[in-house]
Coordinates of C-alpha atoms in Angstrom, one line a residue:
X935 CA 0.0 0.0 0.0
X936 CA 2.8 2.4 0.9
X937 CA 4.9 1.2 -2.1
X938 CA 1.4 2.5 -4.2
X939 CA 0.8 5.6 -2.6
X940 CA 4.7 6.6 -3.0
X941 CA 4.3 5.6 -6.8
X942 CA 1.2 7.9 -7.2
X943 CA 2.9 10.6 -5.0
X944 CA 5.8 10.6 -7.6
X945 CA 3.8 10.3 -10.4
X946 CA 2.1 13.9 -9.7
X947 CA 5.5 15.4 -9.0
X948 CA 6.9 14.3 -12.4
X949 CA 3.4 15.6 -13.9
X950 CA 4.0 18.9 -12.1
X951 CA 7.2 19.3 -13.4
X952 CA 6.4 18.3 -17.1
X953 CA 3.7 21.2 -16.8
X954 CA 6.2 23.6 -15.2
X955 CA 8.9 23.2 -18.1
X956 CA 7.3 22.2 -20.8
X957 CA 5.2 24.1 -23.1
X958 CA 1.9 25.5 -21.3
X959 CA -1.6 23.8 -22.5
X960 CA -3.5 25.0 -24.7
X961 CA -7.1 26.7 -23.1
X962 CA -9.9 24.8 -23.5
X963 CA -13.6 25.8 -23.2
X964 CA -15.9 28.8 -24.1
X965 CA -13.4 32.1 -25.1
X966 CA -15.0 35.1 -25.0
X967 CA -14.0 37.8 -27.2
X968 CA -14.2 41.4 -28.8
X969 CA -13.9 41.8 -32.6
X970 CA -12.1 45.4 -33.5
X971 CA -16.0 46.6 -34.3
X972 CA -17.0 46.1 -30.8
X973 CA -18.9 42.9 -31.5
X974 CA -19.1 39.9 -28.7
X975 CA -18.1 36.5 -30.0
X976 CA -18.1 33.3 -28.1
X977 CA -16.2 30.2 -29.3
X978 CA -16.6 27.1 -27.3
X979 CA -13.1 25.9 -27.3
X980 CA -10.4 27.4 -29.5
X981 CA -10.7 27.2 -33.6
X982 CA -9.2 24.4 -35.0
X983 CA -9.9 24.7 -38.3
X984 CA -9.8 29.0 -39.9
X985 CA -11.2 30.5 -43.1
X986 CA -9.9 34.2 -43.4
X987 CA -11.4 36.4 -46.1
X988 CA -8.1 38.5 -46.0
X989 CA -4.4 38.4 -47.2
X990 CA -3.6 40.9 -43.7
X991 CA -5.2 38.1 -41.8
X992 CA -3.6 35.3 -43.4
X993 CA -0.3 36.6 -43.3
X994 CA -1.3 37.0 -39.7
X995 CA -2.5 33.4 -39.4
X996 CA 0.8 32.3 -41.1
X997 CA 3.0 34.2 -38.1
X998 CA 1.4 33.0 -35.3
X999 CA 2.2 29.8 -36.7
X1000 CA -1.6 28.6 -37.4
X1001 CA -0.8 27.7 -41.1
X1002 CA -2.0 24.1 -40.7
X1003 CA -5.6 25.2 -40.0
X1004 CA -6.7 26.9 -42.6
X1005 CA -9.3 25.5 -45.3
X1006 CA -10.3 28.8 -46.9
X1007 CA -8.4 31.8 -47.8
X1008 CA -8.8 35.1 -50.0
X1009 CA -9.1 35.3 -53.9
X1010 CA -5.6 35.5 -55.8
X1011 CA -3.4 33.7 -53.0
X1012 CA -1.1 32.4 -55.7
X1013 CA -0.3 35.8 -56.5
X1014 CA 1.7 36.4 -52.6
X1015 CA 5.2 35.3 -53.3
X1016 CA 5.3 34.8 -49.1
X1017 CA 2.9 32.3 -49.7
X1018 CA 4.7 30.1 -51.9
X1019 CA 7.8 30.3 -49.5
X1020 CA 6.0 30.1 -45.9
X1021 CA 2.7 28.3 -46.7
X1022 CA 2.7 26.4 -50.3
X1023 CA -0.5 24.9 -48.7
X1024 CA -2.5 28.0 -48.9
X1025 CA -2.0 28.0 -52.7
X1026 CA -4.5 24.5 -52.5
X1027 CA -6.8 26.0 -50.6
X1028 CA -10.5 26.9 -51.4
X1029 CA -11.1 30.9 -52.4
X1030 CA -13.6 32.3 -50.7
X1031 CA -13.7 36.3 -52.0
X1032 CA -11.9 39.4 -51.7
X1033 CA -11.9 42.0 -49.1
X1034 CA -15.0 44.0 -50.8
X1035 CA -17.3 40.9 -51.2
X1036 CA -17.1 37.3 -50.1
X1037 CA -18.4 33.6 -51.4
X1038 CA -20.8 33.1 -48.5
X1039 CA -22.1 29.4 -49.3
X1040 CA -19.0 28.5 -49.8
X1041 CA -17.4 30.0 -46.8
X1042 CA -20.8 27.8 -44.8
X1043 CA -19.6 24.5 -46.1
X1044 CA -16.8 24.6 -45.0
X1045 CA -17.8 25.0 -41.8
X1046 CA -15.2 26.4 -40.6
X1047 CA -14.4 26.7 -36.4
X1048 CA -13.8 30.3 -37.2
X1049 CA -14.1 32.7 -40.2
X1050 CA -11.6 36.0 -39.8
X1051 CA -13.1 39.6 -42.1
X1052 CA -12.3 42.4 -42.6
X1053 CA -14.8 45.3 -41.7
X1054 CA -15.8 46.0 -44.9
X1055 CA -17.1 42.5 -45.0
X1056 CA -19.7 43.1 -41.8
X1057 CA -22.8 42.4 -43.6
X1058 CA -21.6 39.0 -44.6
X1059 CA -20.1 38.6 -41.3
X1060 CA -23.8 38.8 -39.9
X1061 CA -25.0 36.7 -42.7
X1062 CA -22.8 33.7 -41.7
X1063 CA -23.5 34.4 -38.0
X1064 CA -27.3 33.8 -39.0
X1065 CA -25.9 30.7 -40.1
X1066 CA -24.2 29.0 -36.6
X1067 CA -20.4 30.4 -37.7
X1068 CA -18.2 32.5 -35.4
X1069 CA -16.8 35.3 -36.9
X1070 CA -14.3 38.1 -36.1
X1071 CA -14.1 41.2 -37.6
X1072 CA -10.6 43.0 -38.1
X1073 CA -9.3 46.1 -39.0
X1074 CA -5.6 46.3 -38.9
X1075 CA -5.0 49.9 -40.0
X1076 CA -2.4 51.5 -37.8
X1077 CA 0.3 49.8 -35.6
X1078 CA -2.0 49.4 -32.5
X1079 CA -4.7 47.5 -34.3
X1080 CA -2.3 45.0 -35.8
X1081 CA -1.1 44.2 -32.5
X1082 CA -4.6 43.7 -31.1
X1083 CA -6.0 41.6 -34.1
X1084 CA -2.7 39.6 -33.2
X1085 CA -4.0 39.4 -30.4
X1086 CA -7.7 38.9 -31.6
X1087 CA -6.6 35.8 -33.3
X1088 CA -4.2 34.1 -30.7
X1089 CA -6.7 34.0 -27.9
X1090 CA -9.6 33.1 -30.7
X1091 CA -6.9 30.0 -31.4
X1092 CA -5.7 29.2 -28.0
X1093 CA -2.0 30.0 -28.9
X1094 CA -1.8 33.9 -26.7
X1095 CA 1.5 32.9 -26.3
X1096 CA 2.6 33.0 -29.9
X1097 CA 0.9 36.6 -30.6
X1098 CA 2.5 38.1 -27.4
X1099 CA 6.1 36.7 -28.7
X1100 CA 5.3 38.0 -32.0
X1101 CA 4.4 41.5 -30.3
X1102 CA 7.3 41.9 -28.0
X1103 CA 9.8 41.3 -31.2
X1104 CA 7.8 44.5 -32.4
X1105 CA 8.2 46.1 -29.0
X1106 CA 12.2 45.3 -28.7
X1107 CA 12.9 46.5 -32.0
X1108 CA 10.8 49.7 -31.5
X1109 CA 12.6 50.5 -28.4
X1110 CA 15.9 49.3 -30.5
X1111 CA 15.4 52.0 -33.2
X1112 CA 14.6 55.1 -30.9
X1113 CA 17.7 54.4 -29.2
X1114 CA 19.7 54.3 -32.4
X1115 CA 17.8 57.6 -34.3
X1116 CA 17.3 59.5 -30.7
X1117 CA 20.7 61.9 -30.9
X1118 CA 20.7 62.1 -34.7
X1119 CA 19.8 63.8 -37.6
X1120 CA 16.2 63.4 -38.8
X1121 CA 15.9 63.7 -42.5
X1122 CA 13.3 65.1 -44.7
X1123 CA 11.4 62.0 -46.4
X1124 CA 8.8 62.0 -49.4
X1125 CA 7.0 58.5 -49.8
X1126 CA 5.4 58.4 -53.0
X1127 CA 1.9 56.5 -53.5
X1128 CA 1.3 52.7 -55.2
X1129 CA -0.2 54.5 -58.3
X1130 CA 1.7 57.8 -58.8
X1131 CA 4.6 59.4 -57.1
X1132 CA 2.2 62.6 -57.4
X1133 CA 0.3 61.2 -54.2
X1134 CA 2.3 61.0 -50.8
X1135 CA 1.4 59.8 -47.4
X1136 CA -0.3 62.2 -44.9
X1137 CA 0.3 62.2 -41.2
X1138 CA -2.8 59.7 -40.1
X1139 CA -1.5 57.0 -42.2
X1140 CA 0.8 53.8 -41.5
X1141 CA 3.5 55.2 -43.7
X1142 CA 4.3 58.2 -41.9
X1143 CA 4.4 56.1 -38.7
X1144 CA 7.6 53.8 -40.0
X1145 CA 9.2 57.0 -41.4
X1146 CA 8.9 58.7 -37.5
X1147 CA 10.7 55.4 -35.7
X1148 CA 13.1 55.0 -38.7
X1149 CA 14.4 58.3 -37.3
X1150 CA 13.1 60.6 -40.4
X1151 CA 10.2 63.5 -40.5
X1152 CA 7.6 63.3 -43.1
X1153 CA 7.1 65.9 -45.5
X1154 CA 3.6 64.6 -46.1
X1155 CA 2.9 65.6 -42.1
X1156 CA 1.8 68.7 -43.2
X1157 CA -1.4 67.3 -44.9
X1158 CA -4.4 66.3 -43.5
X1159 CA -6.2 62.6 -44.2
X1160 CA -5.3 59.0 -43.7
X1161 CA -4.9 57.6 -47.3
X1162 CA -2.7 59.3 -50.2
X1163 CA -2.9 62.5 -51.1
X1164 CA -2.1 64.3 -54.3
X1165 CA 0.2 66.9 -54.6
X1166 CA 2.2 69.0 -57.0
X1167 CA 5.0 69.0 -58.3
X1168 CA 5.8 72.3 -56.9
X1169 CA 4.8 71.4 -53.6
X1170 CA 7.4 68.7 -53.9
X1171 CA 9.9 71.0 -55.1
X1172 CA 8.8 73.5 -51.8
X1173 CA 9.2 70.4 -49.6
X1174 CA 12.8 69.4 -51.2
X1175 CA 13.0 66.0 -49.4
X1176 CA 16.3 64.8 -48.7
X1177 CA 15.2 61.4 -49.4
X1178 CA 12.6 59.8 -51.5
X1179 CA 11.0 56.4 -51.2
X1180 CA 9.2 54.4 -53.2
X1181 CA 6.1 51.9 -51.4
X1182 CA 6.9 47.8 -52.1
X1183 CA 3.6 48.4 -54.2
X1184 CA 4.5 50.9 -56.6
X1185 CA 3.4 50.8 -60.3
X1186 CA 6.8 53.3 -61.0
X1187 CA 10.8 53.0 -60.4
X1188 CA 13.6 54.6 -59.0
X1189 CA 14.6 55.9 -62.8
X1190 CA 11.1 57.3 -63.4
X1191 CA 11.6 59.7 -60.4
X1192 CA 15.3 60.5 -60.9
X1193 CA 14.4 61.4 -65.0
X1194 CA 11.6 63.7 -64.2
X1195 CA 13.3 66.6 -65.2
X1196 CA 10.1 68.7 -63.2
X1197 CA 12.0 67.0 -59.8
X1198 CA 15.7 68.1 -60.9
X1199 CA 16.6 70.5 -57.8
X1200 CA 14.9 68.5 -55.6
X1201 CA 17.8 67.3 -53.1
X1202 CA 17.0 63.8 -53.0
X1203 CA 17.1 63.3 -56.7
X1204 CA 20.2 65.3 -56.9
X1205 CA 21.9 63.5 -54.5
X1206 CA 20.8 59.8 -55.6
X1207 CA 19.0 59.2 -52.4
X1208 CA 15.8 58.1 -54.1
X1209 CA 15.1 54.2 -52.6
X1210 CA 12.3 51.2 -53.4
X1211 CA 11.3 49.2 -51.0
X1212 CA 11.9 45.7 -50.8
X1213 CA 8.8 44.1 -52.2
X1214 CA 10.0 40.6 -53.4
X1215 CA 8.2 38.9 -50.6
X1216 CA 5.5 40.9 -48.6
X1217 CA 4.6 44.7 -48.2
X1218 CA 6.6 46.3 -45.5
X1219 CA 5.2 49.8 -45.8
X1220 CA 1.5 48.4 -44.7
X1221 CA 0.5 46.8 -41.3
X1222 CA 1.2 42.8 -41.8
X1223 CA 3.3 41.3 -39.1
X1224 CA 6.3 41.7 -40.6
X1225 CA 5.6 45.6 -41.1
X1226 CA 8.3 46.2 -38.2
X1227 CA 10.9 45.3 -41.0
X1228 CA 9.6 48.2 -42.7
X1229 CA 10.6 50.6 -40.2
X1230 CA 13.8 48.5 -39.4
X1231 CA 14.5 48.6 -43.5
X1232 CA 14.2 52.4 -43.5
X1233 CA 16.5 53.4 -40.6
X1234 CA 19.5 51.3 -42.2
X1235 CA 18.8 53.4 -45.6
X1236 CA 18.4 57.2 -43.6
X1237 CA 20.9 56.2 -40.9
X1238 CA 23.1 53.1 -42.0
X1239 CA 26.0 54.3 -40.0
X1240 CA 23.7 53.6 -36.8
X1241 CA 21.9 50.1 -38.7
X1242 CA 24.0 49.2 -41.4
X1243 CA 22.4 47.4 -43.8
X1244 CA 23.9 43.8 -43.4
X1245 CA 23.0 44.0 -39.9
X1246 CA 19.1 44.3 -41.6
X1247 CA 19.1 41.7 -43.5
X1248 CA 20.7 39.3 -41.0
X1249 CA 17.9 40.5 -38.5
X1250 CA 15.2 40.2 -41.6
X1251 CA 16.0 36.8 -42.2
X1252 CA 15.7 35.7 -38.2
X1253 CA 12.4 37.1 -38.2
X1254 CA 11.3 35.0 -41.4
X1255 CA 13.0 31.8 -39.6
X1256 CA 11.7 32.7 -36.3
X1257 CA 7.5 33.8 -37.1
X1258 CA 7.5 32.4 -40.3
X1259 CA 9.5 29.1 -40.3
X1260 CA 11.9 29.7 -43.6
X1261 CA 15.0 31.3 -43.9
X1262 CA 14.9 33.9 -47.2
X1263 CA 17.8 34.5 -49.0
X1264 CA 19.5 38.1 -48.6
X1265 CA 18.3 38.8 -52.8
X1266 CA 14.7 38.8 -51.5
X1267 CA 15.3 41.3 -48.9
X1268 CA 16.7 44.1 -50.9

């Protein structure tokens, strides 16, 4: 009896410590949640299986290292070279709509534990709540918002632990790059829009954020509105940014703005300091997970004496091995 009772006793010591150094368990049961439109969703236990309407949420699905449980994903996914590198088993999957409108019977047989929106997408969130499906609604537009659909998504998922990893790497490297730009210099920058370098991004958007913690001032600060704004050529030529840079998504080059004669006295295209951003992979300039390496990308270009640029790529491609379970090569980062 004591030889049974010693064994049992040992037994829920070893189980003790398992739980204390291995990897906590997953929750289990109802979650109760808070879309980022306010709306109350209860899951019964965490989603196993994920449908998400929208490439910001998949990429966010794909960091938080959720790959394996999706069975519906947005329109065009074989177009997302990140795709093809981190989750080749997206490109299989079943396409569901785009971020305006989305294939709602086909989303329903799927039957999905959870279906991820966007906002623009409400009504047919409501339609497939109607039908028994949970739903979350996101709206990652500014650095906050992508932390808390992170967030949103890790609790939803029962894996809180991956989203608050994946947010203090954003956290560290923030605090990293004020340290580094604090005593500096803070150039002028112009960021030119997707569709013309004629538009430019005013303070209230994403853009301007990354050029602030890259250790730069926006020229665009001085306009009003969150999406990109046209402007002149002469208010360009007023503004005379010392650097120029072009968005991953731009339908121009680097030529194009340094062979507009209507831009020669600008200093940036005198001085050669006109830049692309990497865009062989994913879009750094807009709110995706790995929109830190956006920021982190601009300071080694306005300030490579304080980040040189080998140090950014080394630190690119532990992020990708780290969140996103691949190692790039250096060509896709530049």
């Amino acid at each position: 009896m004591k030889k049974k009772l010693l064994l049992t006793a040992l037994a829920a010591v070893m189980l003790l410590q398992t739980a204390a150094c291995g990897k906590p368990a997953e929750p289990t049961g109802p979650i109760t949640l808070e879309d980022q439109t306010g709306r109350t969703v209860t899951l019964e236990e965490p989603a196993d299986t994920i449908v998400s309407c929208y490439y910001v949420s998949s990429y966010a699905v794909m960091a938080l290292g959720l790959s394996e449980r999706m069975v519906g994903i947005e329109n065009k996914a074989d177009t997302r070279e990140i795709y093809h590198l981190a989750s080749p088993a997206f490109l299989d999957l079943p396409a569901v709509g785009t971020m305006k409108e989305s294939n709602v019977e086909l989303i329903a047989s799927l039957e999905p534990d959870l279906v991820i929106m966007p906002v623009k997408l409400a009504e047919a969130a409501e339609t497939l709540t109607g039908l028994g499906l949970d739903v979350i609604l996101v709206n990652p537009e500014n650095h906050e918002d992508l932390c808390g659909m992170l967030e949103l998504i890790g609790d939803a998922c029962g894996v809180p632990d991956r989203a608050d990893a994946l947010i203090s790497y954003y956290d560290v490297q923030m605090d990293a790059l004020a340290k580094r730009t604090a005593d500096g210099d803070k150039p002028a920058v112009y960021m030119g829009g997707n569709s013309s370098y004629l538009t430019t991004a005013p303070a209230d958007m994403y853009q301007s954020s990354l050029i602030d913690l890259a250790g730069g001032v926006n020229v665009g600060d001085a306009l009003a509105g969150d999406y990109w704004t046209e402007v002149s050529y002469e208010t360009i030529l007023d503004w005379n940014p010392e650097v120029i840079v072009l968005p991953s998504g731009a339908d121009y080059t680097v030529e194009d703005i340094l062979n507009d004669k209507q831009l020669a006295g600008v200093a940036a295209v005198e001085n050669g300091a006109v830049y692309a951003m990497p865009s062989a992979m994913e879009e750094w300039d807009s709110p995706i997970p790995s929109g830190i390496l956006g920021a982190m990308w601009m300071t080694s270009v306005l300030h490579p004496d304080l980040y040189e640029p080998a140090a950014f790529y080394k630190d690119a491609a532990e992020f990708y091995k780290e969140f996103y379970g691949f190692t790039p090569d250096e060509a896709l980062l530049k």
